[in-house]
Short mmCIF file of C-alpha atoms in Angstrom, two decimals:
data_model
loop_
_atom_site.label_atom_id
_atom_site.label_comp_id
_atom_site.label_asym_id
_atom_site.label_seq_id
_atom_site.Cartn_x
_atom_site.Cartn_y
_atom_site.Cartn_z
CA MET A 1 104.58 108.02 78.03
CA GLU A 2 106.66 107.66 74.89
CA GLU A 3 106.59 110.81 72.82
CA ASN A 4 106.20 109.13 69.44
CA LEU A 5 102.87 107.50 70.24
CA LYS A 6 99.96 108.32 67.96
CA LYS A 7 97.03 110.10 69.55
CA VAL A 8 93.39 109.31 68.91
CA THR A 9 91.12 112.27 68.13
CA LEU A 10 89.67 112.12 71.65
CA HIS A 11 93.02 112.00 73.43
CA ASP A 12 92.40 115.18 75.44
CA VAL A 13 88.83 114.16 76.23
CA HIS A 14 90.12 110.94 77.78
CA GLU A 15 92.73 112.79 79.82
CA HIS A 16 90.07 115.18 81.11
CA LEU A 17 87.98 112.18 82.13
CA GLY A 18 90.93 111.02 84.22
CA ALA A 19 91.93 108.08 82.04
CA LYS A 20 95.21 106.33 82.57
CA MET A 21 96.75 106.38 79.09
CA VAL A 22 99.08 103.55 78.09
CA PRO A 23 100.96 102.65 74.91
CA PHE A 24 99.03 100.11 72.87
CA ALA A 25 99.82 99.17 69.28
CA GLY A 26 101.63 102.46 68.78
CA TYR A 27 98.81 104.58 70.20
CA ALA A 28 98.29 106.21 73.57
CA MET A 29 95.04 104.55 74.63
CA PRO A 30 92.82 104.81 77.72
CA VAL A 31 93.31 101.60 79.70
CA ARG A 32 91.18 102.61 82.68
CA TYR A 33 89.11 105.60 83.81
CA SER A 34 88.03 104.53 87.29
CA SER A 35 88.27 100.83 88.09
CA ASP A 36 88.68 97.78 85.84
CA LYS A 37 86.05 95.87 87.78
CA GLU A 38 83.52 98.68 87.91
CA GLU A 39 83.92 99.41 84.20
CA HIS A 40 83.60 95.74 83.34
CA LEU A 41 80.39 95.37 85.36
CA ALA A 42 78.96 98.59 83.93
CA VAL A 43 79.14 97.01 80.46
CA ARG A 44 77.76 93.64 81.57
CA ASN A 45 74.86 95.17 83.47
CA GLY A 46 74.27 98.59 81.91
CA VAL A 47 76.13 100.43 79.19
CA GLY A 48 79.61 101.75 78.53
CA ILE A 49 81.45 103.48 75.72
CA PHE A 50 84.92 102.50 74.48
CA ASP A 51 87.11 104.55 72.18
CA VAL A 52 88.75 101.95 69.95
CA SER A 53 89.84 104.36 67.24
CA HIS A 54 93.23 102.67 67.05
CA MET A 55 91.58 99.89 65.02
CA GLY A 56 92.37 99.92 61.30
CA GLU A 57 89.89 100.37 58.45
CA PHE A 58 90.46 99.58 54.79
CA LEU A 59 87.97 100.33 52.01
CA LEU A 60 88.06 97.98 49.03
CA LYS A 61 86.15 99.08 45.94
CA GLY A 62 85.58 97.88 42.42
CA PRO A 63 84.22 94.93 40.45
CA LYS A 64 87.03 92.67 41.70
CA ALA A 65 86.84 93.68 45.38
CA LEU A 66 84.92 90.57 46.38
CA ASP A 67 87.37 88.31 44.53
CA LEU A 68 90.29 89.83 46.43
CA ILE A 69 88.51 89.44 49.76
CA GLN A 70 87.61 85.85 48.93
CA LYS A 71 91.26 85.12 48.16
CA VAL A 72 92.79 86.61 51.33
CA CYS A 73 90.01 85.85 53.85
CA SER A 74 88.95 82.51 55.30
CA ASN A 75 85.23 83.16 55.63
CA ASP A 76 82.87 83.25 52.64
CA ALA A 77 82.22 86.93 51.91
CA ALA A 78 80.01 85.96 48.95
CA LYS A 79 77.38 85.09 51.55
CA LEU A 80 77.14 88.73 52.62
CA SER A 81 74.34 91.00 51.48
CA ASP A 82 74.50 94.79 51.64
CA GLY A 83 74.41 95.83 55.29
CA GLN A 84 75.86 92.58 56.63
CA ALA A 85 79.17 91.95 58.35
CA GLN A 86 81.14 88.82 59.14
CA TYR A 87 84.04 87.74 61.28
CA SER A 88 86.96 86.32 59.33
CA TYR A 89 90.74 85.97 59.35
CA LEU A 90 93.66 86.34 56.96
CA PRO A 91 95.49 83.01 56.69
CA ASN A 92 99.19 83.05 55.87
CA GLU A 93 100.92 80.42 53.74
CA GLN A 94 102.54 78.68 56.72
CA GLY A 95 99.39 77.54 58.48
CA GLY A 96 99.13 80.58 60.75
CA ILE A 97 97.03 83.72 61.01
CA ILE A 98 98.07 87.16 59.75
CA ASP A 99 95.16 88.84 61.51
CA ASP A 100 91.52 88.43 62.40
CA LEU A 101 89.08 91.01 61.10
CA LEU A 102 85.54 92.07 60.29
CA VAL A 103 84.36 92.29 56.69
CA TYR A 104 81.46 94.69 55.99
CA ARG A 105 79.61 94.65 52.71
CA ILE A 106 78.59 98.26 52.02
CA GLY A 107 77.63 97.55 48.38
CA GLU A 108 78.17 94.95 45.72
CA GLU A 109 81.49 96.58 44.85
CA GLU A 110 82.39 98.20 48.15
CA TYR A 111 83.66 96.52 51.32
CA LEU A 112 85.09 97.72 54.61
CA LEU A 113 87.70 95.61 56.39
CA VAL A 114 88.31 96.33 60.07
CA VAL A 115 91.66 95.06 61.35
CA ASN A 116 93.71 95.11 64.53
CA ALA A 117 95.71 98.26 65.18
CA SER A 118 98.94 96.34 65.68
CA ASN A 119 98.59 94.75 62.25
CA ILE A 120 97.48 97.65 60.05
CA GLU A 121 100.71 97.86 58.07
CA LYS A 122 101.20 94.09 57.85
CA ASP A 123 97.64 93.51 56.66
CA TRP A 124 97.76 96.38 54.20
CA ASN A 125 100.97 95.09 52.64
CA TRP A 126 99.67 91.55 52.52
CA ILE A 127 96.34 92.38 50.90
CA SER A 128 98.03 94.84 48.51
CA SER A 129 100.46 92.13 47.43
CA HIS A 130 97.51 89.99 46.33
CA ASN A 131 95.69 92.85 44.63
CA VAL A 132 96.50 91.92 41.03
CA ASP A 133 93.16 92.95 39.51
CA GLY A 134 93.19 96.63 40.29
CA VAL A 135 90.91 96.75 43.30
CA LEU A 136 90.83 100.30 44.64
CA MET A 137 92.22 100.07 48.17
CA GLU A 138 92.05 102.91 50.63
CA ASN A 139 93.52 102.88 54.12
CA ILE A 140 91.18 105.16 56.07
CA SER A 141 92.46 104.16 59.51
CA ASP A 142 93.67 107.69 60.28
CA ASP A 143 90.38 109.29 59.23
CA ILE A 144 87.94 107.23 61.27
CA SER A 145 87.14 107.12 64.97
CA LEU A 146 85.51 103.98 66.29
CA PHE A 147 83.34 103.95 69.40
CA ALA A 148 81.92 100.77 70.85
CA VAL A 149 78.79 101.37 72.90
CA GLN A 150 78.23 98.08 74.64
CA GLY A 151 75.88 96.61 77.19
CA PRO A 152 72.22 95.63 77.60
CA LYS A 153 71.20 99.31 77.83
CA ALA A 154 73.14 100.40 74.70
CA MET A 155 70.11 100.68 72.46
CA GLU A 156 68.17 102.66 75.04
CA ALA A 157 71.12 105.00 75.48
CA LEU A 158 71.57 105.67 71.76
CA GLN A 159 68.13 105.64 70.15
CA ALA A 160 67.38 109.31 70.80
CA LEU A 161 70.43 110.30 68.75
CA THR A 162 69.28 108.89 65.44
CA ASP A 163 66.27 108.25 63.21
CA ILE A 164 67.71 104.85 62.35
CA ASP A 165 65.63 102.20 64.10
CA LEU A 166 68.37 100.57 66.18
CA ASN A 167 66.14 97.65 67.04
CA SER A 168 66.05 96.76 63.33
CA ILE A 169 69.84 96.32 63.22
CA LYS A 170 70.29 92.63 63.88
CA PHE A 171 73.49 91.11 65.24
CA TYR A 172 76.27 91.42 62.64
CA THR A 173 74.35 93.81 60.42
CA PHE A 174 74.75 97.57 60.08
CA LYS A 175 73.16 100.72 58.74
CA ILE A 176 74.73 103.91 57.50
CA GLY A 177 73.07 107.22 58.28
CA GLU A 178 72.88 110.34 60.36
CA PHE A 179 73.82 109.80 63.98
CA ALA A 180 74.13 112.49 66.64
CA GLY A 181 74.22 115.15 63.94
CA ALA A 182 77.01 113.49 61.99
CA GLU A 183 76.53 112.22 58.44
CA GLU A 184 77.41 108.77 57.14
CA VAL A 185 78.01 107.09 60.46
CA ILE A 186 78.22 103.30 60.26
CA VAL A 187 76.06 101.89 63.05
CA SER A 188 76.99 98.26 63.43
CA ALA A 189 75.49 95.69 65.79
CA THR A 190 78.84 94.13 66.59
CA GLY A 191 81.23 94.15 69.52
CA TYR A 192 83.94 92.40 71.47
CA THR A 193 82.24 92.12 74.83
CA GLY A 194 79.37 89.66 74.48
CA ALA A 195 77.19 92.26 76.18
CA GLY A 196 75.36 93.43 73.06
CA GLY A 197 75.38 96.93 71.67
CA PHE A 198 76.81 98.83 68.73
CA GLU A 199 80.02 99.94 67.13
CA LEU A 200 79.97 103.38 65.53
CA TYR A 201 82.37 104.40 62.77
CA VAL A 202 82.58 108.18 62.76
CA LYS A 203 84.69 110.63 60.76
CA ASN A 204 87.38 112.17 62.94
CA GLY A 205 85.94 115.65 62.39
CA ASP A 206 82.68 114.56 64.02
CA ALA A 207 84.19 112.34 66.69
CA ILE A 208 84.36 114.66 69.68
CA ALA A 209 80.83 115.97 69.17
CA VAL A 210 79.42 112.47 68.71
CA TRP A 211 81.18 111.16 71.82
CA LYS A 212 79.87 114.05 73.91
CA LYS A 213 76.33 113.61 72.62
CA ILE A 214 76.45 109.91 73.44
CA MET A 215 77.67 110.66 76.96
CA THR A 216 74.82 113.15 77.45
CA ALA A 217 72.14 110.99 75.86
CA GLY A 218 73.25 107.93 77.81
CA ALA A 219 73.44 109.69 81.18
CA ALA A 220 69.98 108.40 82.09
CA GLN A 221 71.22 104.84 81.54
CA GLY A 222 74.38 105.56 83.51
CA ILE A 223 76.73 105.37 80.55
CA GLN A 224 80.40 105.61 81.46
CA PRO A 225 83.68 105.50 79.53
CA ILE A 226 85.39 102.11 79.56
CA GLY A 227 89.09 101.45 79.10
CA LEU A 228 90.95 98.76 77.21
CA GLY A 229 91.51 96.91 80.48
CA ALA A 230 87.83 96.07 80.83
CA ARG A 231 87.59 95.42 77.09
CA ASP A 232 90.15 92.66 77.59
CA THR A 233 88.47 91.09 80.62
CA LEU A 234 85.07 91.25 78.90
CA ARG A 235 86.35 89.44 75.82
CA MET A 236 88.12 86.83 77.96
CA GLU A 237 84.87 85.99 79.76
CA MET A 238 83.41 85.33 76.31
CA GLY A 239 86.46 83.37 75.14
CA TYR A 240 87.03 85.66 72.15
CA CYS A 241 90.54 85.44 70.70
CA LEU A 242 92.89 88.40 70.95
CA TYR A 243 95.45 88.62 68.18
CA GLY A 244 98.94 88.50 69.65
CA ASN A 245 97.76 86.52 72.69
CA ASP A 246 95.63 83.60 71.57
CA ILE A 247 96.28 83.68 67.84
CA ASP A 248 99.25 84.85 65.80
CA ASP A 249 101.35 84.12 62.71
CA THR A 250 102.21 80.67 64.04
CA THR A 251 98.90 79.43 65.47
CA SER A 252 96.58 77.20 63.48
CA PRO A 253 93.13 78.73 63.00
CA LEU A 254 91.64 75.26 63.33
CA GLU A 255 93.35 74.69 66.66
CA ALA A 256 92.20 78.19 67.69
CA GLY A 257 88.58 77.18 67.16
CA LEU A 258 88.14 79.31 64.03
CA GLY A 259 86.91 76.41 61.91
CA TRP A 260 83.47 78.03 61.84
CA VAL A 261 84.86 80.94 59.78
CA THR A 262 87.02 78.70 57.58
CA LYS A 263 85.01 77.95 54.44
CA PHE A 264 86.52 75.27 52.22
CA SER A 265 83.60 75.68 49.81
CA LYS A 266 85.61 78.50 48.18
CA LYS A 267 89.28 79.03 47.32
CA PHE A 268 91.53 81.07 49.59
CA ILE A 269 95.16 81.35 50.59
CA ASN A 270 96.49 78.17 52.20
CA ALA A 271 93.05 76.49 52.04
CA GLU A 272 94.53 73.20 50.88
CA ALA A 273 96.95 72.88 53.76
CA LEU A 274 94.25 73.84 56.25
CA LYS A 275 91.90 71.28 54.69
CA THR A 276 94.58 68.63 55.07
CA GLN A 277 95.02 69.61 58.70
CA LYS A 278 91.29 69.45 59.24
CA ASP A 279 91.03 66.01 57.61
CA SER A 280 93.98 64.52 59.48
CA GLY A 281 92.73 66.04 62.74
CA ILE A 282 94.19 68.69 65.00
CA ILE A 283 96.33 67.63 67.95
CA LYS A 284 95.70 70.54 70.29
CA LYS A 285 92.98 73.04 70.85
CA LEU A 286 92.42 76.48 72.34
CA VAL A 287 90.18 76.09 75.36
CA GLY A 288 88.78 78.26 78.11
CA PHE A 289 89.17 77.30 81.74
CA LYS A 290 88.14 78.41 85.20
CA MET A 291 90.30 78.17 88.29
CA ILE A 292 89.13 75.78 90.99
CA ASP A 293 91.84 76.88 93.41
CA LYS A 294 92.35 80.52 94.27
CA GLY A 295 94.74 82.07 91.77
CA ILE A 296 94.86 84.12 88.62
CA PRO A 297 96.27 82.65 85.42
CA ARG A 298 98.35 84.99 83.27
CA GLN A 299 99.69 84.86 79.74
CA GLY A 300 102.76 82.60 79.54
CA TYR A 301 102.06 80.45 82.61
CA ASP A 302 102.38 76.70 82.04
CA ILE A 303 99.33 74.47 81.79
CA LEU A 304 100.03 71.07 83.36
CA ASP A 305 98.25 67.76 83.26
CA GLU A 306 97.15 66.03 86.45
CA LYS A 307 100.58 64.47 86.82
CA GLY A 308 102.16 67.90 86.76
CA GLN A 309 103.65 67.57 83.27
CA PRO A 310 103.61 70.76 81.16
CA VAL A 311 101.18 70.35 78.26
CA GLY A 312 100.62 73.92 77.10
CA ARG A 313 100.68 77.61 77.91
CA VAL A 314 98.14 80.13 79.06
CA THR A 315 97.53 82.57 76.21
CA SER A 316 95.17 84.91 78.09
CA GLY A 317 94.19 85.09 81.72
CA THR A 318 92.58 87.37 84.26
CA LEU A 319 90.32 87.55 87.23
CA SER A 320 86.74 87.42 85.95
CA PRO A 321 84.93 90.38 87.50
CA VAL A 322 81.60 88.59 87.02
CA LEU A 323 82.62 85.24 88.54
CA ASN A 324 85.26 86.66 90.89
CA ILE A 325 87.60 83.76 90.11
CA GLY A 326 90.56 83.32 87.80
CA ILE A 327 89.76 82.45 84.18
CA GLY A 328 91.94 81.87 81.17
CA MET A 329 92.49 80.47 77.73
CA GLY A 330 95.24 78.29 76.37
CA TYR A 331 96.18 75.47 74.04
CA VAL A 332 95.98 71.93 75.41
CA PRO A 333 96.31 68.49 73.79
CA LEU A 334 93.01 67.24 72.41
CA ALA A 335 92.80 64.62 75.17
CA LEU A 336 92.55 67.42 77.75
CA ALA A 337 90.30 69.74 75.73
CA LYS A 338 86.97 68.28 76.76
CA PRO A 339 84.87 70.49 79.07
CA GLY A 340 85.07 69.20 82.61
CA THR A 341 88.67 68.03 82.29
CA GLU A 342 90.83 69.05 85.21
CA VAL A 343 94.19 70.66 84.48
CA ARG A 344 96.68 72.59 86.58
CA ILE A 345 98.13 76.00 86.11
CA ALA A 346 101.67 76.74 87.32
CA ILE A 347 101.31 79.98 89.25
CA ARG A 348 104.59 81.01 90.81
CA ASN A 349 105.71 78.03 92.94
CA LYS A 350 102.33 76.26 92.94
CA GLN A 351 100.29 73.98 90.75
CA LEU A 352 96.71 75.18 91.07
CA ARG A 353 93.69 73.27 89.83
CA ALA A 354 91.54 74.51 86.97
CA VAL A 355 88.78 72.98 84.90
CA VAL A 356 88.27 73.22 81.14
CA GLN A 357 84.98 74.93 80.34
CA LYS A 358 82.76 75.42 77.37
CA LEU A 359 82.81 79.01 76.06
CA PRO A 360 81.61 81.53 77.01
CA LEU A 361 82.91 81.31 80.56
CA VAL A 362 80.10 83.44 82.00
CA MET B 1 98.50 111.73 95.06
CA ASN B 2 98.69 111.03 98.77
CA ILE B 3 102.31 110.71 99.96
CA PRO B 4 102.31 111.12 103.75
CA GLU B 5 105.30 113.08 105.06
CA ALA B 6 105.71 110.85 108.12
CA LEU B 7 106.45 107.69 106.12
CA LYS B 8 109.54 106.39 104.35
CA TYR B 9 109.48 104.93 100.84
CA THR B 10 111.30 102.64 98.40
CA LYS B 11 111.85 102.83 94.67
CA ASP B 12 109.63 99.73 94.41
CA HIS B 13 106.68 101.83 95.63
CA GLU B 14 106.43 100.51 99.14
CA TRP B 15 105.97 102.62 102.21
CA VAL B 16 107.53 101.97 105.60
CA LYS B 17 106.16 103.23 108.88
CA ILE B 18 108.69 103.24 111.68
CA ASP B 19 107.12 103.46 115.10
CA GLY B 20 109.79 102.62 117.66
CA GLU B 21 110.48 98.90 117.28
CA GLU B 22 107.42 98.32 115.13
CA ILE B 23 107.83 98.55 111.39
CA ILE B 24 104.80 98.38 109.09
CA VAL B 25 105.01 97.98 105.33
CA GLY B 26 102.52 98.52 102.52
CA ILE B 27 102.33 99.79 98.96
CA THR B 28 101.90 103.44 98.06
CA ASP B 29 98.88 105.28 96.75
CA PHE B 30 100.74 105.63 93.46
CA ALA B 31 101.33 101.85 93.29
CA GLN B 32 97.70 100.93 93.98
CA LYS B 33 96.54 103.40 91.33
CA GLU B 34 98.95 101.97 88.78
CA LEU B 35 97.90 98.39 89.53
CA GLY B 36 94.16 99.04 89.51
CA ASP B 37 91.67 96.86 91.38
CA ILE B 38 93.63 94.63 93.72
CA VAL B 39 91.97 91.25 94.03
CA TYR B 40 94.47 89.06 95.79
CA VAL B 41 97.38 89.61 98.15
CA GLU B 42 99.53 86.52 98.63
CA ILE B 43 102.10 86.68 101.39
CA GLU B 44 103.49 83.35 102.57
CA THR B 45 106.63 84.50 104.29
CA GLU B 46 105.20 85.01 107.77
CA GLY B 47 107.83 84.06 110.31
CA GLU B 48 110.57 84.04 107.71
CA GLU B 49 113.63 86.18 107.44
CA VAL B 50 113.77 87.99 104.11
CA ALA B 51 116.65 90.10 102.83
CA GLN B 52 116.24 93.66 101.61
CA ASN B 53 114.92 93.85 98.03
CA GLU B 54 113.92 90.16 98.06
CA VAL B 55 110.34 89.16 97.29
CA PHE B 56 108.12 88.71 100.34
CA GLY B 57 104.82 88.32 98.53
CA THR B 58 102.74 89.06 95.48
CA VAL B 59 99.89 91.38 94.75
CA GLU B 60 97.40 90.51 92.03
CA ALA B 61 95.26 93.12 90.33
CA VAL B 62 92.63 92.32 87.72
CA LYS B 63 95.00 93.12 84.90
CA THR B 64 98.42 92.49 86.33
CA VAL B 65 100.53 90.80 88.95
CA SER B 66 103.37 92.41 90.86
CA ASP B 67 105.96 91.21 93.34
CA LEU B 68 106.29 92.78 96.76
CA PHE B 69 109.86 93.59 97.76
CA MET B 70 111.20 93.71 101.27
CA PRO B 71 112.10 97.34 101.98
CA LEU B 72 114.53 96.30 104.71
CA SER B 73 116.13 93.03 105.77
CA GLY B 74 114.31 91.36 108.61
CA THR B 75 111.68 88.93 109.81
CA VAL B 76 108.06 89.06 108.68
CA LEU B 77 106.22 89.09 112.01
CA GLU B 78 102.65 89.49 110.91
CA VAL B 79 100.63 89.55 107.71
CA ASN B 80 97.47 91.65 107.44
CA ALA B 81 94.95 88.80 107.58
CA ASP B 82 92.14 91.18 106.67
CA LEU B 83 93.41 91.37 103.11
CA GLU B 84 92.54 87.72 102.53
CA ASP B 85 88.85 88.62 102.25
CA ASN B 86 89.15 92.33 101.62
CA PRO B 87 92.04 92.94 99.22
CA GLU B 88 90.28 96.08 97.96
CA LYS B 89 91.41 97.76 101.19
CA VAL B 90 94.78 98.21 99.53
CA ASN B 91 93.06 100.44 96.96
CA GLU B 92 90.80 102.17 99.45
CA ALA B 93 93.28 102.86 102.24
CA PRO B 94 96.81 101.95 101.18
CA TYR B 95 98.41 103.59 104.25
CA GLU B 96 95.91 102.40 106.83
CA ASP B 97 93.71 99.28 106.53
CA GLY B 98 95.62 98.22 103.42
CA TRP B 99 98.92 97.64 105.24
CA MET B 100 100.61 94.38 104.31
CA ILE B 101 103.17 93.23 106.87
CA LYS B 102 104.70 94.05 110.21
CA MET B 103 108.37 93.23 110.38
CA GLN B 104 111.38 93.19 112.65
CA LEU B 105 114.42 94.96 111.31
CA SER B 106 117.72 93.06 111.31
CA ASN B 107 120.06 95.80 110.11
CA LYS B 108 119.49 99.36 111.27
CA GLU B 109 121.99 100.75 108.78
CA GLU B 110 119.60 99.94 105.97
CA LEU B 111 117.21 102.61 107.25
CA GLU B 112 119.39 105.14 105.50
CA SER B 113 118.60 103.57 102.14
CA LEU B 114 114.92 104.52 102.41
CA LEU B 115 113.51 107.51 100.57
CA SER B 116 111.85 110.51 102.17
CA ALA B 117 108.39 111.59 101.05
CA GLU B 118 110.09 114.35 99.08
CA ASP B 119 112.47 111.91 97.34
CA TYR B 120 109.61 109.59 96.51
CA LYS B 121 107.52 112.38 95.03
CA THR B 122 110.44 113.24 92.78
CA LEU B 123 110.79 109.58 91.78
CA ILE B 124 107.20 109.30 90.61
CA GLY B 125 107.14 112.79 89.14
CA SER B 126 104.40 113.95 91.48
#
């Protein structure tokens, strides 16, 4: 392990749990505690807890905070009420994506942006460069631990730890309150697994105690720690984009299927060019696919048409622990993007058959 | 970490069991742990002669794919057919049911290039 990696607050807790720690976005992160498959299925069928404290958090405050967010983000944050969150992205001026993120409205003049760990500095610099009206910006990434408690039994596992009625927190809303003895915890009904559950933003000073209380409270539901490996396979089954794999500075958000969070009803960076692209029509599209033949697609493998001609690349791929077959995502020409279309994936010296599928893949 | 004394090893994390003329090859306990859940073992070199350090197959885990390297030059005599349906045996019993190939050695001098259990432990820092 490289010595200069940043450690999350729970680093030693993860090591004691037997986690394999790997470098990820500059942090030493738990990739696996027991088995990728077992952890994946625990989240799909029961409940698991992820430490995703490497994620970045920015607080934006002041009367012009919303204006700044509206300028740099693609989605319409004016639609948010207090206690609501939305998925969004930061468009660049070249038609690509700086990052994807969550925007939380804490109050009329206070917002929380949650960004990818690998992009914290890039996003901070970008948003700062557009902050011409004196919005108070605070990078609290190093002060906050983030736990995702995900799975159909998440609510059952957590309810005893708080007076907040978890059932009242609808998807993409949040409440702030006492949780497991810690003050001002953000309890958010969001996640990256498609399995339901909550994400908990906790001050670092409370993090170890909160984690331990969750593990104890959730024991009856069989809660177990889940590594980033299963986080990745869970999101792939849902067809959620991962920044750096499926989207990046050069990919079109419209081709990536992010049109639903691209709101031309307001002004934002590069909106005009994206509108032009939308009007003239995209030429390729990010799709999900399942393998028909036995094989596992991986990032970078060629996608071929039925004649064997390369038409695109796999951007994410894995074995689906739920389906027990290979699944993946990648960009293909529009003509091949329709669900049911057969394509081929070049896996080593073979061309194996796959079929484009509607998302989610499970 | 289980590193049996009686076996020989390579820097590519394969083990070699030499039992008279019979040579059996698999991947080490360390390798299976690093790879995670193994879901697919693809070896299509049965009957072929493969040189030392050349690829004789591929092992797919949920999260990663890794080549299998021939520990010694020779002919792949037999592939563990059991792994077709039960690849998890590589995780469960890497030195027993999880074996990968039986091979015939073509150059006895290469035996000296293999690592002892002690050398291999040093290599992986165990």
